[in-house]
Coordinates of C-alpha atoms and ligand atoms in Angstrom, one line a residue:
M243 CA 117.9 91.2 108.4
M244 CA 121.4 91.0 107.1
E245 CA 124.0 90.5 109.9
R246 CA 126.2 93.6 110.3
K247 CA 129.8 92.7 109.6
V248 CA 132.6 94.3 111.6
K249 CA 135.6 95.0 109.3
V250 CA 138.9 94.4 111.1
G251 CA 142.5 95.2 110.2
I252 CA 145.5 93.3 111.7
I253 CA 148.7 95.2 112.4
G254 CA 151.6 92.8 112.9
C255 CA 151.1 89.4 111.3
G256 CA 153.5 87.4 113.5
G257 CA 153.2 84.7 116.2
I258 CA 150.3 86.0 118.3
A259 CA 148.3 87.2 115.3
N260 CA 148.6 83.7 113.7
G261 CA 148.3 81.9 117.0
K262 CA 145.3 83.8 118.5
H263 CA 143.8 86.8 116.8
M264 CA 143.3 85.7 113.2
P265 CA 142.1 82.1 113.8
S266 CA 139.6 83.2 116.5
L267 CA 138.3 86.3 114.6
S268 CA 137.9 84.2 111.4
K269 CA 135.5 81.9 113.4
L270 CA 133.1 84.8 113.9
S271 CA 130.4 85.1 111.2
D272 CA 130.0 88.8 111.9
V273 CA 133.7 89.7 111.3
E274 CA 135.6 90.3 108.1
L275 CA 139.4 90.5 108.0
V276 CA 139.9 93.2 105.4
A277 CA 143.4 94.5 105.9
F278 CA 146.8 93.1 107.0
C279 CA 149.9 95.1 107.8
D280 CA 153.4 93.8 108.6
L281 CA 156.9 95.4 108.1
V282 CA 157.6 92.1 106.3
E283 CA 155.2 92.1 103.4
E284 CA 155.2 88.4 102.8
K285 CA 153.8 87.9 106.3
A286 CA 150.9 90.2 105.5
I287 CA 150.3 88.5 102.2
K288 CA 150.3 85.1 103.8
A289 CA 147.8 86.3 106.5
K290 CA 145.6 87.7 103.8
E291 CA 145.6 84.5 101.8
Q292 CA 144.8 82.4 104.9
Y293 CA 142.3 84.6 106.7
G294 CA 141.3 87.6 104.5
T295 CA 138.4 88.4 102.4
P296 CA 139.2 88.0 98.6
D297 CA 139.7 91.8 98.2
A298 CA 141.5 92.3 101.5
K299 CA 144.4 94.8 101.4
V300 CA 148.0 94.3 102.3
Y301 CA 150.2 97.1 103.8
T302 CA 153.7 97.5 105.2
D303 CA 152.9 100.9 106.7
Y304 CA 150.2 100.9 109.4
K305 CA 149.4 104.6 108.8
E306 CA 148.2 103.7 105.3
L307 CA 146.0 100.9 106.7
L308 CA 144.4 103.5 109.1
K309 CA 143.3 105.7 106.2
D310 CA 140.8 103.0 105.1
G311 CA 137.5 104.4 106.5
E312 CA 135.8 101.0 106.1
I313 CA 137.9 99.5 108.9
E314 CA 136.2 99.8 112.2
V315 CA 138.5 97.8 114.4
V316 CA 142.3 97.1 114.4
H317 CA 144.2 94.5 116.3
V318 CA 147.7 95.6 117.3
C319 CA 149.9 92.6 117.4
T320 CA 153.4 94.1 117.1
P321 CA 156.2 94.0 119.7
N322 CA 155.7 95.9 123.0
R323 CA 157.4 99.2 122.1
S324 CA 155.0 100.0 119.3
H325 CA 151.8 99.1 121.1
A326 CA 151.3 102.7 122.3
P327 CA 152.1 104.7 119.2
I328 CA 150.2 102.4 116.9
S329 CA 147.2 102.1 119.3
I330 CA 147.1 105.9 119.8
D331 CA 147.3 106.6 116.1
S332 CA 144.5 104.0 115.5
L333 CA 142.2 105.6 118.1
Y334 CA 142.7 109.0 116.6
A335 CA 142.0 107.5 113.1
G336 CA 138.6 106.5 114.5
K337 CA 139.2 102.8 115.1
H338 CA 138.4 100.6 118.1
V339 CA 141.6 98.9 119.2
M340 CA 142.4 95.5 120.6
C341 CA 146.1 95.7 121.6
E342 CA 148.2 92.8 122.6
K343 CA 149.6 92.5 126.1
P344 CA 151.5 94.1 127.9
M345 CA 149.5 97.3 127.3
A346 CA 152.7 99.3 126.6
K347 CA 156.5 99.2 127.2
T348 CA 156.2 101.9 129.8
A349 CA 153.6 103.1 132.3
E350 CA 153.7 106.6 130.8
D351 CA 152.8 105.1 127.4
A352 CA 150.0 103.1 129.0
R353 CA 148.6 106.3 130.5
K354 CA 148.8 108.0 127.1
M355 CA 146.8 105.1 125.6
V356 CA 144.1 105.5 128.3
A357 CA 143.9 109.3 127.6
A358 CA 143.6 108.7 123.9
A359 CA 140.8 106.3 124.3
K360 CA 139.0 108.8 126.6
E361 CA 139.5 111.7 124.2
T362 CA 138.5 109.8 121.1
G363 CA 135.6 107.9 122.7
K364 CA 136.8 104.8 120.9
K365 CA 137.1 101.5 122.6
L366 CA 140.5 100.2 123.7
T367 CA 141.1 96.7 125.2
I368 CA 144.2 94.6 125.9
G369 CA 144.7 90.9 124.9
Y370 CA 144.8 89.4 128.5
Q371 CA 143.1 86.2 127.4
H372 CA 143.6 84.5 130.8
R373 CA 140.5 86.5 132.0
H374 CA 138.5 84.6 129.4
K375 CA 139.4 81.1 130.5
P376 CA 136.5 79.1 131.9
E377 CA 138.4 78.9 135.3
A378 CA 138.6 82.7 135.6
I379 CA 135.0 83.3 134.4
Y380 CA 133.7 80.8 137.0
L381 CA 135.9 82.1 139.8
K382 CA 134.9 85.7 139.1
S383 CA 131.3 84.7 139.6
V384 CA 132.1 82.9 142.9
I385 CA 134.0 85.9 144.1
E386 CA 131.4 88.4 143.1
R387 CA 128.8 86.4 145.1
G388 CA 131.1 87.1 148.1
D389 CA 132.2 83.5 148.8
L390 CA 135.8 84.3 149.6
G391 CA 135.0 87.3 151.8
E392 CA 137.9 89.9 151.8
I393 CA 140.8 88.8 149.7
Y394 CA 143.9 90.0 151.6
L395 CA 146.6 87.8 150.1
A396 CA 147.3 86.7 146.5
K397 CA 150.1 84.9 144.8
A398 CA 150.5 85.4 141.1
Y399 CA 152.7 83.0 139.2
A400 CA 154.3 82.8 135.8
V401 CA 157.2 80.4 136.5
R402 CA 159.0 78.6 133.8
R403 CA 162.0 76.3 134.6
R404 CA 163.2 77.0 131.0
G405 CA 161.1 78.9 128.5
T406 CA 162.9 81.9 127.1
P407 CA 161.3 83.0 123.8
N408 CA 164.2 83.6 121.4
W409 CA 162.4 84.6 118.2
G410 CA 161.4 88.1 116.9
V411 CA 162.5 90.8 119.3
F412 CA 161.8 89.0 122.6
L413 CA 165.4 89.4 123.6
N414 CA 165.6 93.0 122.6
E415 CA 165.2 95.2 125.7
Y416 CA 164.6 98.4 123.7
E417 CA 161.7 96.7 121.8
Q418 CA 160.2 94.8 124.7
G419 CA 161.1 96.7 127.9
G420 CA 162.0 93.5 129.8
G421 CA 161.9 89.8 130.1
P422 CA 159.6 87.4 131.9
L423 CA 158.0 90.0 134.2
I424 CA 156.6 92.2 131.4
D425 CA 156.1 89.2 129.1
I426 CA 154.3 86.6 131.2
G427 CA 154.2 88.0 134.8
T428 CA 151.9 90.6 133.2
H429 CA 149.2 87.9 132.5
S430 CA 149.3 86.6 136.1
L431 CA 149.2 90.0 137.7
D432 CA 146.3 91.0 135.4
V433 CA 144.1 88.0 136.2
T434 CA 144.9 88.4 139.9
L435 CA 144.0 92.1 140.1
Y436 CA 140.8 91.3 138.1
L437 CA 139.7 88.6 140.4
M438 CA 140.5 90.7 143.5
N439 CA 138.9 93.7 141.8
N440 CA 141.6 95.8 143.4
Y441 CA 143.5 98.4 141.3
E442 CA 144.9 100.6 144.0
P443 CA 148.6 99.8 144.8
R444 CA 150.3 101.5 147.7
M445 CA 153.8 100.2 147.6
V446 CA 155.9 97.8 145.6
V447 CA 159.2 96.1 146.3
G448 CA 160.9 94.2 143.4
T449 CA 163.9 92.1 142.6
K450 CA 165.2 90.7 139.4
Y451 CA 167.9 88.3 138.6
K452 CA 170.1 87.2 135.7
K453 CA 171.8 84.4 137.5
V454 CA 171.1 81.0 135.9
S455 CA 174.3 79.8 134.4
N456 CA 172.8 77.7 131.6
P457 CA 169.4 79.3 130.7
E458 CA 169.5 77.9 127.2
C459 CA 170.0 74.3 128.4
G460 CA 166.6 72.7 128.1
N461 CA 165.0 75.8 126.5
P462 CA 162.2 74.4 124.3
W463 CA 163.0 76.9 121.5
G464 CA 166.8 76.4 121.7
G465 CA 169.5 79.0 122.5
W466 CA 170.6 82.4 121.3
K467 CA 173.8 84.2 120.2
E468 CA 176.4 85.1 122.8
G469 CA 175.4 88.4 124.5
E470 CA 172.1 88.6 122.7
N471 CA 170.0 88.0 125.8
T472 CA 170.2 90.9 128.2
M473 CA 166.8 90.2 129.9
E474 CA 166.3 89.1 133.4
D475 CA 165.9 85.3 134.0
S476 CA 163.4 86.0 136.8
A477 CA 161.7 88.9 138.6
F478 CA 159.7 89.0 141.8
G479 CA 157.4 91.6 143.2
F480 CA 155.9 92.2 146.7
I481 CA 152.9 94.5 146.2
V482 CA 150.9 96.1 149.0
M483 CA 147.6 97.5 148.0
K484 CA 145.9 100.6 149.6
N485 CA 143.4 98.4 151.5
G486 CA 146.4 96.4 153.0
A487 CA 146.1 93.4 150.7
T488 CA 149.4 91.7 149.6
I489 CA 150.2 90.3 146.2
I490 CA 153.3 88.3 145.7
L491 CA 154.3 88.0 142.0
E492 CA 156.8 85.4 140.7
S493 CA 157.9 85.3 137.1
S494 CA 160.7 83.5 135.3
W495 CA 161.9 82.3 131.9
A496 CA 164.7 80.4 133.5
L497 CA 164.8 79.3 137.2
N498 CA 166.2 76.2 138.9
T499 CA 163.0 75.1 140.5
I500 CA 161.1 71.8 140.3
E501 CA 157.6 73.0 139.9
P502 CA 156.9 75.3 136.9
I503 CA 153.6 77.2 137.3
Q504 CA 152.1 78.4 134.1
E505 CA 151.3 82.1 133.5
G506 CA 147.8 83.0 134.4
S507 CA 148.1 81.0 137.7
T508 CA 146.9 82.7 140.9
V509 CA 146.2 81.8 144.5
L510 CA 143.7 83.9 146.4
C511 CA 143.3 83.8 150.2
G512 CA 140.2 85.4 151.6
T513 CA 138.6 85.8 155.0
D514 CA 135.9 83.2 154.3
A515 CA 137.5 80.9 151.7
G516 CA 140.4 80.6 149.3
A517 CA 140.6 79.8 145.6
Q518 CA 143.3 79.1 143.1
I519 CA 143.7 78.8 139.3
K520 CA 146.5 76.4 138.8
G521 CA 145.6 74.2 135.9
G522 CA 142.0 73.9 136.9
V523 CA 140.2 76.0 139.6
T524 CA 139.9 74.9 143.2
I525 CA 138.1 76.6 146.0
N526 CA 139.1 75.8 149.6
K527 CA 137.4 76.5 152.9
A528 CA 136.8 75.0 156.3
E529 CA 133.3 73.8 157.4
F530 CA 131.7 71.3 159.8
N531 CA 135.1 70.9 161.4
R532 CA 136.6 69.7 158.0
L533 CA 138.9 71.3 155.4
V534 CA 137.1 71.2 152.1
E535 CA 138.1 71.6 148.5
I536 CA 135.7 72.2 145.7
K537 CA 136.7 71.5 142.1
P538 CA 134.0 72.6 139.7
D539 CA 133.5 70.5 136.5
L540 CA 134.1 73.0 133.7
S541 CA 133.7 70.5 130.9
S542 CA 130.6 70.3 128.7
G543 CA 128.9 67.8 131.1
G544 CA 129.8 64.7 129.3
V545 CA 128.3 65.7 125.9
A546 CA 130.2 64.1 123.1
F547 CA 130.8 66.1 119.9
Y548 CA 129.8 69.3 121.6
E549 CA 129.6 72.0 119.0
G550 CA 128.1 74.8 121.1
I551 CA 129.7 78.0 122.1
S552 CA 133.5 77.6 122.4
D553 CA 135.2 77.8 125.8
N554 CA 138.5 78.5 124.1
P555 CA 139.8 81.7 125.8
A556 CA 141.1 83.1 122.5
E557 CA 137.7 82.7 120.9
V558 CA 135.8 84.0 124.0
E559 CA 138.1 87.0 124.0
A560 CA 137.3 87.7 120.4
R561 CA 133.6 87.2 120.8
R562 CA 133.3 89.4 123.9
W563 CA 135.4 92.1 122.2
I564 CA 133.4 92.2 118.9
D565 CA 130.2 92.1 120.9
A566 CA 131.3 95.2 122.9
V567 CA 132.1 97.0 119.7
K568 CA 128.8 96.0 118.0
N569 CA 126.6 96.7 121.0
D570 CA 128.6 99.6 122.3
T571 CA 129.0 97.9 125.7
E572 CA 131.9 97.9 128.1
V573 CA 135.0 95.9 127.3
V574 CA 136.0 93.1 129.7
V575 CA 139.7 94.3 129.9
K576 CA 139.4 98.0 130.6
P577 CA 142.3 100.2 129.6
E578 CA 142.5 101.8 133.1
Q579 CA 142.9 98.3 134.6
A580 CA 145.6 97.2 132.2
C581 CA 147.4 100.5 132.9
V582 CA 147.6 99.7 136.6
V583 CA 149.2 96.4 135.6
S584 CA 151.8 98.3 133.6
E585 CA 152.4 100.7 136.5
I586 CA 153.0 97.9 139.0
L587 CA 155.4 96.1 136.6
E588 CA 157.4 99.2 136.0
A589 CA 157.5 99.8 139.8
I590 CA 158.9 96.3 140.3
Y591 CA 161.6 97.0 137.6
T592 CA 162.4 100.4 139.2
S593 CA 162.6 98.9 142.7
A594 CA 164.8 96.1 141.5
K595 CA 167.2 98.7 140.0
T596 CA 167.3 101.1 142.9
G597 CA 167.0 98.7 145.8
Q598 CA 164.2 101.0 147.2
P599 CA 160.5 100.5 147.5
V600 CA 158.3 102.5 145.1
Y601 CA 155.3 104.3 146.6
F602 CA 152.2 105.2 144.7
E603 CA 150.3 108.5 145.2
Ligands
NAD185 N1 148.5 87.1 124.7 C1 149.6 86.3 124.7 O1 149.6 85.3 125.4 C2 150.8 86.6 123.8 C3 151.6 85.6 123.4 C4 152.7 85.9 122.6 C5 152.9 87.2 122.2 N2 152.1 88.2 122.7 C6 152.4 89.7 122.5 O2 152.2 89.9 121.1 C7 153.1 90.9 120.6 C8 153.8 90.3 119.4 O3 154.5 89.1 119.7 P1 154.7 87.9 118.6 O4 155.1 86.7 119.4 O5 153.5 87.9 117.7 O6 156.0 88.5 117.9 P2 156.4 88.2 116.4 O7 157.8 88.8 116.3 O8 156.1 86.8 116.0 O9 155.4 89.1 115.5 C9 155.4 90.5 115.5 C10 155.2 91.0 114.1 O10 155.0 92.4 114.1 C11 155.6 92.9 112.9 N3 155.9 94.3 113.2 C12 156.8 94.9 114.0 N4 156.7 96.3 114.0 C13 155.7 96.5 113.1 C14 155.1 97.8 112.7 N5 155.5 99.0 113.1 N6 154.1 97.7 111.8 C15 153.7 96.5 111.3 N7 154.2 95.3 111.7 C16 155.2 95.3 112.6 C17 156.9 92.1 112.8 O11 157.4 92.1 111.5 C18 156.3 90.7 113.2 O12 155.9 90.0 112.0 C19 154.1 91.2 121.8 O13 153.7 92.4 122.4 C20 153.8 90.0 122.7 O14 154.0 90.4 124.1 C21 151.0 87.9 123.5

């Protein structure tokens, strides 16, 4: 029997489309990239030439792309502000939607996306690829088996000493909605909530800072024009969940600290054991009067030239997503979960602004 091909359109052919979505989708034999849209036509043309089928279409208006009834799936890879309108239009046009993180610029927009997915019955997922890392997949299984007991403290990290993205609209608050918190803190909070399987915040206190005197000094991508960067250098959240668990979230693009901790890092403390993803995954506990650390080997077991199923999180994300579409099964990153991430991030920004805690219903 001929393999069914899922026809995919890409909206926004910039950094993440080229760095993650298009290369990983193009490795799937049951996917065809048939349409590319970017406000800058040359970017869509280049993407088509590199990843598209020979008769793939190029657009500069996503609404035109959505009229193509052959397209089953769209990937929304535009800046944060347009995630909600484009995803919602795509869902109502009958497409399944993979939207980049963060889900939306505002919590209200994120809730509208959840509602649109429900109303249309189409699938919606968010590009939180840290959930698809081998470390997270392994740890999720360990936690589901109950090894950690009750997780009552977590620390989610996305800490850069210097790492302010200065291209595109990353420094444009209107387009992005914020700096490191919404950009990379979002990944760490997502993976933490996912591993805790806890989506019920009760209260949030947040602070944010724009204090570093020389954030461009040592920035890997160079500097920016005077006055162009209005974003916070760093933002921190103290989140209390309804079951009493605490999550401490640290995020920065620029911070004078010795130890940077990559986004997607998390430390989980449970009643029976602890675990962390910081580089690799480590589980810790106490037994037989000793403190013990377990570091699982997540390599391919010493097999050279391993060409089996890829462990690359971008490829696992694409595979799991297309499988969910083809088999009509649940997506890994559920829109309701990503929406809670957006609600907590917004509460941190609100608390940082007002100096008051934010309480959830
Ligand atoms: N998952 C990750 O780790 C990760 C990493 C980087 C970026 N991102 C996310 O991806 C999104 C895009 O970031 P990027 O780095 O690719 O930015 P980028 O500026 O490199 O690319 C965005 C592209 O979208 C195009 N665009 C803007 N509005 C459009 C519209 N209405 N219709 C069609 N095209 C439009 C722009 O012309 C640009 O080419 C952001 O939301 C960002 O947070 C996620």
